[in-house]
Short mmCIF file of C-alpha atoms and ligand atoms in Angstrom, two decimals:
data_model
loop_
_atom_site.label_atom_id
_atom_site.label_comp_id
_atom_site.label_asym_id
_atom_site.label_seq_id
_atom_site.Cartn_x
_atom_site.Cartn_y
_atom_site.Cartn_z
CA MET A 1 -53.46 -3.84 33.65
CA ALA A 2 -49.81 -4.64 34.27
CA ALA A 3 -49.18 -8.28 35.27
CA TRP A 4 -47.45 -7.43 38.54
CA LYS A 5 -50.40 -5.24 39.62
CA LYS A 6 -52.82 -8.09 38.90
CA GLU A 7 -50.60 -10.48 40.90
CA LEU A 8 -50.45 -8.04 43.80
CA GLY A 9 -54.24 -7.59 43.69
CA TRP A 10 -54.85 -11.35 43.90
CA THR A 11 -52.38 -11.71 46.79
CA LEU A 12 -54.02 -8.91 48.76
CA LEU A 13 -57.51 -10.38 48.10
CA LEU A 14 -56.36 -13.79 49.34
CA LEU A 15 -54.78 -12.26 52.45
CA MET A 16 -57.94 -10.32 53.20
CA GLY A 17 -60.12 -13.43 52.66
CA VAL A 18 -57.94 -15.55 54.97
CA ALA A 19 -57.83 -12.74 57.55
CA LEU A 20 -61.64 -12.52 57.51
CA ILE A 21 -62.24 -16.27 57.81
CA GLY A 22 -59.42 -16.55 60.38
CA SER A 23 -60.93 -13.88 62.64
CA ILE A 24 -64.45 -15.44 62.35
CA ILE A 25 -63.29 -18.89 63.37
CA GLY A 26 -60.59 -17.55 65.76
CA LEU A 27 -57.60 -19.02 63.81
CA PHE A 28 -56.17 -15.87 62.27
CA ILE A 29 -52.44 -16.53 62.81
CA PRO A 30 -52.36 -20.25 61.86
CA LEU A 31 -54.42 -19.63 58.71
CA LEU A 32 -52.18 -16.69 57.67
CA PHE A 33 -49.09 -18.81 58.27
CA LEU A 34 -50.58 -21.63 56.18
CA LEU A 35 -51.37 -19.22 53.36
CA ILE A 36 -47.84 -17.78 53.27
CA ILE A 37 -46.29 -21.29 53.28
CA GLY A 38 -48.67 -22.31 50.49
CA MET A 39 -47.78 -19.29 48.39
CA LEU A 40 -44.08 -19.87 48.88
CA VAL A 41 -44.33 -23.53 47.85
CA TRP A 42 -46.30 -22.51 44.75
CA GLN A 43 -43.64 -19.99 43.73
CA VAL A 44 -40.85 -22.55 44.28
CA ILE A 45 -42.75 -25.02 42.04
CA GLN A 46 -43.08 -22.33 39.35
CA ILE A 47 -39.37 -21.43 39.56
CA ASN A 48 -38.48 -25.10 39.26
CA ARG A 49 -40.68 -25.54 36.16
CA PHE A 50 -39.16 -22.43 34.61
CA GLU A 51 -35.62 -23.59 35.37
CA ARG A 52 -36.30 -26.98 33.75
CA TRP A 53 -37.73 -25.34 30.63
CA ILE A 54 -34.93 -22.82 30.24
CA SER A 55 -32.19 -25.42 30.99
CA LYS A 56 -33.43 -27.38 27.95
CA GLY A 57 -32.79 -24.29 25.83
CA GLY A 58 -36.32 -22.95 26.14
CA ARG A 59 -37.13 -24.79 22.95
CA GLY A 60 -40.69 -25.19 21.71
CA LYS A 61 -43.83 -23.80 23.24
CA TYR A 62 -43.58 -22.88 26.93
CA PRO A 63 -45.57 -24.81 29.59
CA LYS A 64 -48.96 -23.54 30.69
CA ALA A 65 -48.74 -21.11 33.62
CA LYS A 66 -50.88 -18.70 35.55
CA GLY A 67 -50.53 -15.06 36.58
CA ILE A 68 -47.21 -13.34 36.29
CA TRP A 69 -45.50 -16.60 35.30
CA GLU A 70 -47.48 -16.74 32.09
CA ASP A 71 -46.12 -13.27 31.22
CA ILE A 72 -42.55 -14.25 32.13
CA TYR A 73 -42.77 -17.35 29.90
CA TYR A 74 -44.27 -15.32 27.09
CA HIS A 75 -41.54 -12.63 27.15
CA VAL A 76 -38.67 -15.12 27.36
CA TYR A 77 -40.26 -17.09 24.51
CA GLN A 78 -40.46 -13.93 22.38
CA ILE A 79 -36.82 -13.02 23.07
CA LYS A 80 -35.74 -16.55 22.12
CA LYS A 81 -37.81 -16.41 18.95
CA SER A 82 -36.28 -13.12 17.73
CA GLU A 83 -32.79 -14.35 18.66
CA LYS A 84 -33.38 -17.45 16.55
CA LYS A 85 -34.45 -15.27 13.64
CA ARG A 86 -31.35 -13.08 14.02
CA LYS A 87 -29.09 -16.13 14.16
CA LYS A 88 -30.66 -17.49 10.99
CA LYS A 89 -30.11 -14.16 9.23
CA LEU A 90 -26.48 -13.98 10.44
CA GLY A 91 -25.90 -17.56 9.32
CA LYS A 92 -27.18 -16.63 5.86
CA ILE A 93 -24.85 -13.60 5.69
CA ILE A 94 -21.84 -15.72 6.79
CA ASP A 95 -22.80 -18.35 4.24
CA GLN A 96 -22.97 -15.74 1.48
CA PHE A 97 -19.63 -14.27 2.60
CA ARG A 98 -18.04 -17.73 2.52
CA LYS A 99 -19.45 -18.43 -0.94
CA SER A 100 -18.23 -15.08 -2.31
CA THR A 101 -14.73 -15.42 -0.80
CA ASP A 102 -14.56 -18.97 -2.14
CA ALA A 103 -15.42 -17.63 -5.59
CA LEU A 104 -12.53 -15.12 -5.35
CA PRO A 105 -9.59 -15.98 -7.59
CA ASP A 106 -7.25 -14.45 -4.96
CA ALA A 107 -6.21 -16.34 -1.86
CA ALA A 108 -7.52 -14.86 1.41
CA VAL A 109 -6.30 -16.09 4.80
CA VAL A 110 -7.28 -14.74 8.22
CA LEU A 111 -4.31 -14.82 10.60
CA GLY A 112 -4.41 -14.62 14.39
CA GLU A 113 -2.02 -12.76 16.70
CA GLU A 114 0.63 -15.47 16.45
CA ASP A 115 0.33 -15.74 12.65
CA GLU A 116 -1.79 -18.86 13.07
CA ILE A 117 -4.32 -19.65 10.34
CA GLU A 118 -7.86 -18.97 11.54
CA TRP A 119 -9.64 -19.25 8.20
CA ALA A 120 -8.73 -19.59 4.53
CA ASN A 121 -10.76 -19.57 1.31
CA THR A 122 -10.63 -22.17 -1.48
CA ALA A 123 -8.11 -20.22 -3.58
CA ALA A 124 -5.66 -20.35 -0.65
CA LYS A 125 -5.57 -24.11 -1.19
CA ASN A 126 -4.66 -23.83 -4.89
CA VAL A 127 -2.43 -20.77 -4.72
CA LEU A 128 -0.73 -21.18 -1.34
CA GLY A 129 -1.17 -24.94 -0.86
CA LEU A 130 -3.01 -24.56 2.46
CA GLN A 131 -5.22 -27.47 3.56
CA PRO A 132 -8.25 -27.35 5.90
CA SER A 133 -6.18 -29.38 8.38
CA ASP A 134 -3.63 -26.52 8.53
CA ARG A 135 -6.06 -24.40 10.53
CA GLY A 136 -4.39 -23.29 13.78
CA GLN A 137 -0.86 -23.79 12.40
CA ARG A 138 1.52 -20.82 12.12
CA ILE A 139 1.72 -19.79 8.44
CA PRO A 140 5.53 -19.10 8.47
CA ASN A 141 5.96 -22.81 9.35
CA LEU A 142 4.09 -23.77 6.17
CA ILE A 143 5.29 -21.10 3.71
CA ARG A 144 8.98 -20.79 4.35
CA PHE A 145 10.18 -18.32 1.67
CA PRO A 146 12.62 -15.97 3.50
CA ILE A 147 11.05 -12.88 1.88
CA PHE A 148 7.61 -13.96 3.18
CA VAL A 149 8.83 -14.82 6.68
CA ARG A 150 10.71 -11.49 6.90
CA TYR A 151 7.64 -9.58 5.67
CA LEU A 152 5.38 -11.11 8.33
CA LYS A 153 7.97 -10.55 11.04
CA SER A 154 8.59 -6.90 10.06
CA GLY A 155 5.00 -5.86 10.83
CA ASN A 156 5.31 -3.18 8.13
CA PHE A 157 2.52 -4.02 5.71
CA ASN A 158 2.46 -0.83 3.61
CA GLU A 159 4.01 -2.62 0.68
CA THR A 160 3.27 -5.72 -1.35
CA ILE A 161 5.86 -8.48 -1.72
CA ILE A 162 6.40 -10.59 -4.81
CA MET A 163 7.16 -14.28 -4.38
CA PRO A 164 6.62 -17.57 -6.25
CA SER A 165 3.64 -19.74 -5.38
CA PRO A 166 4.56 -22.58 -2.98
CA THR A 167 2.52 -24.97 -5.15
CA ASN A 168 3.95 -23.96 -8.54
CA SER A 169 7.16 -21.98 -8.94
CA HIS A 170 6.00 -20.65 -12.35
CA ILE A 171 3.18 -18.72 -10.70
CA ILE A 172 4.18 -15.31 -9.34
CA LEU A 173 2.19 -13.95 -6.39
CA ALA A 174 1.75 -10.44 -5.05
CA VAL A 175 1.21 -10.86 -1.31
CA ARG A 176 -0.23 -8.20 0.95
CA VAL A 177 -1.31 -8.18 4.60
CA VAL A 178 -4.08 -5.92 5.93
CA SER A 179 -4.48 -5.47 9.69
CA TYR A 180 -7.94 -5.24 11.19
CA GLY A 181 -9.78 -5.82 14.47
CA ALA A 182 -7.86 -6.79 17.60
CA GLY A 183 -4.63 -8.38 16.40
CA LEU A 184 -6.27 -9.99 13.35
CA ARG A 185 -4.76 -9.80 9.87
CA LEU A 186 -6.00 -10.65 6.43
CA LEU A 187 -3.41 -12.05 4.05
CA LEU A 188 -4.21 -11.63 0.35
CA ALA A 189 -2.26 -13.34 -2.43
CA GLN A 190 -2.93 -12.43 -6.05
CA ASP A 191 -1.64 -14.27 -9.11
CA VAL A 192 0.32 -11.62 -11.08
CA THR A 193 2.13 -14.00 -13.46
CA GLN A 194 0.55 -12.50 -16.59
CA LEU A 195 1.09 -8.93 -15.43
CA ARG A 196 4.73 -9.68 -14.68
CA LYS A 197 5.17 -11.35 -18.06
CA MET A 198 3.75 -8.29 -19.81
CA GLU A 199 5.92 -5.99 -17.73
CA GLN A 200 8.97 -8.05 -18.65
CA MET A 201 7.96 -7.97 -22.32
CA ARG A 202 7.66 -4.19 -22.16
CA LYS A 203 11.11 -3.89 -20.58
CA ASP A 204 12.66 -6.26 -23.13
CA PHE A 205 10.98 -4.43 -25.99
CA VAL A 206 12.23 -0.99 -24.89
CA ALA A 207 15.73 -2.39 -24.26
CA ASN A 208 15.85 -4.13 -27.66
CA VAL A 209 14.47 -1.19 -29.64
CA SER A 210 16.85 1.26 -27.95
CA HIS A 211 19.75 -1.08 -28.56
CA GLU A 212 18.85 -1.69 -32.21
CA LEU A 213 18.42 2.06 -32.88
CA ARG A 214 21.95 2.85 -31.71
CA THR A 215 23.81 1.55 -34.78
CA PRO A 216 21.68 3.25 -37.49
CA LEU A 217 21.84 6.48 -35.49
CA THR A 218 25.64 6.36 -35.31
CA VAL A 219 25.83 5.72 -39.07
CA LEU A 220 23.44 8.60 -39.78
CA LYS A 221 25.39 10.96 -37.54
CA GLY A 222 28.66 9.93 -39.21
CA TYR A 223 27.33 10.63 -42.74
CA LEU A 224 25.87 13.97 -41.68
CA GLU A 225 29.19 15.06 -40.22
CA THR A 226 31.04 13.96 -43.37
CA LEU A 227 28.58 15.81 -45.61
CA GLN A 228 28.98 18.99 -43.62
CA GLU A 229 32.74 18.77 -43.80
CA LEU A 230 32.76 18.63 -47.62
CA ASP A 231 34.94 21.26 -49.28
CA GLU A 232 32.27 22.37 -51.74
CA PRO A 233 30.15 25.19 -50.34
CA LEU A 234 26.52 24.16 -49.58
CA SER A 235 23.47 26.15 -50.59
CA PRO A 236 21.81 27.93 -47.62
CA LEU A 237 18.83 25.53 -47.88
CA LEU A 238 21.04 22.43 -47.76
CA SER A 239 23.16 23.86 -44.96
CA HIS A 240 20.03 24.60 -42.90
CA SER A 241 18.61 21.12 -43.62
CA PHE A 242 21.84 19.43 -42.54
CA GLN A 243 21.91 21.41 -39.35
CA GLN A 244 18.28 20.46 -38.57
CA MET A 245 19.01 16.80 -39.34
CA GLN A 246 22.04 16.85 -37.09
CA GLU A 247 20.07 18.42 -34.20
CA GLN A 248 17.29 15.87 -34.55
CA THR A 249 19.65 12.87 -34.72
CA GLU A 250 21.39 14.20 -31.63
CA ARG A 251 18.02 14.46 -29.87
CA MET A 252 17.20 10.90 -30.90
CA GLN A 253 20.58 9.78 -29.61
CA TYR A 254 19.88 11.34 -26.18
CA LEU A 255 16.47 9.67 -26.12
CA VAL A 256 17.90 6.26 -26.99
CA ASP A 257 20.70 6.67 -24.44
CA ASP A 258 18.25 7.64 -21.69
CA LEU A 259 15.89 4.78 -22.57
CA LEU A 260 18.76 2.31 -22.48
CA LEU A 261 19.93 3.67 -19.15
CA LEU A 262 16.42 3.38 -17.72
CA SER A 263 16.00 -0.18 -18.93
CA ASN A 264 19.41 -1.08 -17.47
CA LEU A 265 18.30 0.37 -14.16
CA GLU A 266 15.20 -1.82 -14.29
CA THR A 267 16.92 -5.04 -15.29
CA GLN A 268 20.58 -5.04 -14.27
CA PRO A 269 21.62 -6.35 -10.85
CA LYS A 270 22.91 -3.69 -8.45
CA LYS A 271 26.67 -3.14 -8.26
CA THR A 272 27.83 -1.46 -5.09
CA HIS A 273 31.15 0.00 -3.94
CA CYS A 274 32.15 2.68 -1.48
CA VAL A 275 31.69 5.86 -3.55
CA ASP A 276 33.69 8.97 -2.71
CA LEU A 277 30.74 11.34 -3.04
CA PRO A 278 32.66 14.63 -2.49
CA ALA A 279 35.13 13.73 -5.25
CA LEU A 280 32.29 12.66 -7.54
CA LEU A 281 30.42 15.92 -6.93
CA ILE A 282 33.52 18.03 -7.70
CA LYS A 283 33.88 16.16 -11.03
CA ILE A 284 30.20 16.42 -11.96
CA CYS A 285 30.03 20.15 -11.16
CA LYS A 286 33.01 20.83 -13.45
CA GLU A 287 31.64 18.65 -16.25
CA SER A 288 28.17 20.23 -16.07
CA GLU A 289 29.56 23.75 -16.15
CA ASN A 290 31.61 22.90 -19.23
CA LEU A 291 28.86 20.99 -20.99
CA LEU A 292 26.22 23.67 -20.53
CA HIS A 293 28.56 26.65 -20.95
CA SER A 294 27.87 27.76 -17.40
CA ALA A 295 31.32 28.51 -16.00
CA GLY A 296 31.26 29.88 -12.45
CA ARG A 297 27.54 29.29 -11.89
CA ILE A 298 27.78 26.31 -9.52
CA GLU A 299 28.62 26.84 -5.84
CA LEU A 300 29.57 23.54 -4.24
CA THR A 301 29.55 23.19 -0.43
CA LEU A 302 30.84 19.97 1.11
CA GLU A 303 29.73 20.07 4.75
CA THR A 304 30.60 16.40 5.17
CA ASN A 305 33.22 14.16 3.64
CA ALA A 306 30.82 11.19 3.80
CA HIS A 307 31.29 8.36 1.30
CA ILE A 308 28.31 6.11 0.57
CA VAL A 309 27.74 2.54 -0.60
CA GLY A 310 26.39 2.64 -4.15
CA ASP A 311 27.00 2.47 -7.89
CA GLU A 312 29.18 5.39 -8.99
CA GLN A 313 27.98 5.28 -12.60
CA GLU A 314 24.32 5.42 -11.58
CA LEU A 315 24.87 8.17 -9.03
CA ARG A 316 26.80 10.16 -11.64
CA SER A 317 23.82 9.94 -14.05
CA ALA A 318 21.32 10.98 -11.39
CA PHE A 319 23.30 13.95 -10.07
CA SER A 320 24.27 15.10 -13.60
CA ASN A 321 20.59 15.11 -14.54
CA LEU A 322 19.62 17.15 -11.47
CA LEU A 323 22.47 19.62 -12.00
CA GLY A 324 21.76 19.83 -15.71
CA ASN A 325 18.12 20.67 -14.98
CA ALA A 326 19.05 23.30 -12.38
CA LEU A 327 21.28 25.02 -14.94
CA LYS A 328 18.86 24.57 -17.86
CA TYR A 329 15.72 25.80 -16.10
CA SER A 330 17.17 28.94 -14.52
CA PRO A 331 18.51 32.23 -15.96
CA LYS A 332 21.98 32.10 -17.49
CA GLU A 333 23.62 34.34 -14.93
CA SER A 334 21.92 32.82 -11.83
CA LYS A 335 23.78 30.66 -9.30
CA VAL A 336 23.11 27.00 -8.55
CA GLN A 337 24.01 25.75 -5.08
CA VAL A 338 25.06 22.16 -4.47
CA CYS A 339 25.36 21.11 -0.83
CA TRP A 340 26.36 17.70 0.58
CA HIS A 341 25.54 17.45 4.28
CA GLN A 342 24.42 15.07 7.01
CA THR A 343 21.36 15.06 9.31
CA PRO A 344 20.83 12.58 12.19
CA ALA A 345 18.99 10.14 9.92
CA ASN A 346 20.17 11.00 6.41
CA LEU A 347 22.96 12.03 4.13
CA VAL A 348 21.52 14.77 1.96
CA LEU A 349 22.45 16.28 -1.38
CA ASP A 350 20.63 19.56 -2.06
CA ILE A 351 20.63 21.10 -5.51
CA ILE A 352 19.15 24.58 -5.28
CA ASP A 353 18.43 26.86 -8.22
CA MET A 354 16.86 30.30 -8.57
CA GLY A 355 15.06 29.42 -11.76
CA GLU A 356 11.53 29.36 -13.08
CA GLY A 357 10.26 26.95 -10.39
CA ILE A 358 7.57 24.30 -10.69
CA ALA A 359 3.86 24.69 -9.88
CA GLU A 360 2.77 22.59 -6.87
CA SER A 361 0.34 20.60 -9.00
CA GLU A 362 3.13 19.56 -11.41
CA ILE A 363 5.58 18.32 -8.75
CA PRO A 364 4.09 14.81 -8.35
CA ARG A 365 4.13 14.35 -12.14
CA ILE A 366 7.59 15.51 -13.21
CA THR A 367 9.27 12.21 -12.30
CA GLU A 368 6.99 10.35 -14.76
CA ARG A 369 8.57 9.20 -18.00
CA PHE A 370 8.34 11.72 -20.84
CA TYR A 371 6.55 14.28 -18.65
CA ARG A 372 7.64 17.83 -19.45
CA ILE A 373 6.04 21.03 -18.22
CA ASP A 374 4.66 23.65 -20.59
CA VAL A 375 5.04 22.59 -24.20
CA ARG A 376 5.75 26.14 -25.38
CA ARG A 377 8.88 26.27 -23.26
CA ILE A 378 10.09 22.82 -24.33
CA ASN A 379 11.11 24.12 -27.70
CA LYS A 380 13.51 26.48 -26.03
CA VAL A 381 15.08 23.99 -23.60
CA ALA A 382 16.29 20.67 -24.98
CA GLY A 383 15.41 17.54 -23.04
CA THR A 384 13.92 14.08 -23.25
CA GLY A 385 11.57 14.12 -20.26
CA LEU A 386 13.37 11.03 -18.97
CA GLY A 387 15.94 12.70 -16.70
CA LEU A 388 13.94 12.75 -13.47
CA ALA A 389 12.60 9.23 -14.13
CA ILE A 390 16.25 8.11 -14.20
CA VAL A 391 16.95 10.03 -10.97
CA LYS A 392 13.97 8.39 -9.27
CA HIS A 393 15.09 4.90 -10.32
CA VAL A 394 18.68 5.43 -9.26
CA LEU A 395 17.62 6.73 -5.85
CA LEU A 396 15.22 3.81 -5.42
CA ARG A 397 18.10 1.42 -6.04
CA HIS A 398 20.04 3.24 -3.30
CA ASP A 399 17.16 3.19 -0.75
CA ALA A 400 17.07 6.96 -1.09
CA ARG A 401 14.24 9.41 -1.73
CA LEU A 402 13.87 12.51 -3.84
CA VAL A 403 12.27 15.50 -2.13
CA ILE A 404 11.24 18.37 -4.38
CA THR A 405 10.30 21.81 -3.06
CA SER A 406 9.68 24.64 -5.44
CA GLU A 407 8.09 28.03 -5.82
CA LEU A 408 7.08 29.43 -9.19
CA TYR A 409 9.45 32.13 -10.51
CA LYS A 410 11.62 31.83 -7.37
CA GLY A 411 13.43 28.52 -7.74
CA SER A 412 13.52 24.84 -6.84
CA THR A 413 15.34 22.54 -4.45
CA PHE A 414 15.89 18.92 -5.38
CA SER A 415 17.10 16.94 -2.35
CA CYS A 416 18.39 13.36 -2.40
CA HIS A 417 18.06 11.74 1.04
CA PHE A 418 20.26 8.66 1.57
CA PRO A 419 19.82 6.65 4.78
CA VAL A 420 22.84 6.88 7.14
CA GLU A 421 23.12 3.08 6.94
CA ARG A 422 24.74 3.72 3.52
CA LEU A 423 27.77 5.41 5.11
CA CYS A 424 31.05 3.64 4.36
P1 LIG B 1 13.82 17.06 -19.28
O1 LIG B 1 14.65 18.02 -18.49
O2 LIG B 1 14.62 16.26 -20.21
O3 LIG B 1 12.64 17.69 -19.90
P2 LIG B 1 13.30 15.79 -16.76
O4 LIG B 1 12.65 14.50 -16.46
O5 LIG B 1 14.68 16.00 -16.27
O6 LIG B 1 13.20 15.98 -18.30
O7 LIG B 1 12.39 16.93 -16.16
C1 LIG B 1 10.99 16.91 -16.36
C2 LIG B 1 10.42 18.31 -16.33
O8 LIG B 1 10.54 18.84 -15.00
C3 LIG B 1 11.19 19.27 -17.19
O9 LIG B 1 10.68 19.29 -18.50
C4 LIG B 1 10.99 20.60 -16.50
O10 LIG B 1 9.80 21.20 -16.96
C5 LIG B 1 10.79 20.24 -15.05
N1 LIG B 1 12.01 20.50 -14.25
C6 LIG B 1 12.97 19.63 -13.92
N2 LIG B 1 13.92 20.22 -13.16
C7 LIG B 1 13.53 21.51 -13.02
C8 LIG B 1 14.10 22.66 -12.34
N3 LIG B 1 15.23 22.59 -11.68
N4 LIG B 1 13.42 23.81 -12.40
C9 LIG B 1 12.25 23.90 -13.07
N5 LIG B 1 11.67 22.88 -13.74
C10 LIG B 1 12.31 21.69 -13.72
#
């Protein structure tokens, strides 16, 4: 039977007993009054005992009680017991989490809404120089690199920043912030010194090899030209061989030139001037038409006279590559439109051809180094596969983006979007 029913039963029995005795001895009202007072006092005593037990945290076994109070003590005791178990389990999980984050080689720091340090793992001490006593301090007051302070302030955490370690300037860190929960952020700092070293070695190697190949190639080309200009007539076999050798050395020369250009884009500091883009485009269009024997194919529209801040040489390479591709990968008699115009947020150069187009699946890949579509066609159209990689790099150095839209067998549009902040 439920405890409250039992309690009610006992109370009713007592009332009936007192009522019976009271009416026999003629003291019904006083006896009833006495009973109610007695019951009230008993309940107050029970409440008091319960309050004392619970105020001490309800620790240990509960005091002995009768009736419904025994049930109340029992239930509260059970709740406390399972809560204790849960706490113990949670403590274990937190302990394991702490141990695993402490074993991480990367620094992890939890930041509050005001960039104050809420928690940091052991690596944060070695890599970022944070001490346990720094908890609660604002991290930009402790790590003062301008790039880091700007990154935190910007609130744009899509990218990773590279900065030296505050404890050792020879260590290079890749720092990233991840937002989570209500206003909380996790700052992760990874030691990328080795990766950076290898990347630098790769860049140096490509630059050195390309540079060293230039001289032998020039010598080879010179001899081949001299041999072909000899007065004595050459046998058809020799003549064909010389022609092949000349074509291949020329191809190698383009490759070396493109590789050198790419490595310069990766290593050289940016040089910026105010570039007269309309004038540059007029020049490039003429040059491309001459170079690729495509007179009259390019239609240039200058909707704006906007000049932009940039490196003329780099922009010339990028636009020449895009124009060269538009002419190369479309039928000989088709038109190529070049349009320089302005939108509210961007200055845009569109290069539109009516050529073979690019399949949607290939578009993300064509800006990769050495990536060329359809090997069978490559033999017909000369190229290094480095042109669009150069375009991508140049645009990156000008805070611009390349947008490619294309439809197979209909044509392609390559658009360079420069931010209006580049206007000059
Ligand atoms: P390359 O032209 O030297 O092969 P790029 O990096 O300039 O190298 O271009 C990569 C590939 O993208 C090309 O091989 C070609 O298949 C494709 N491509 C580039 N521009 C166009 C275009 N306008 N139309 C069709 N395909 C193109």
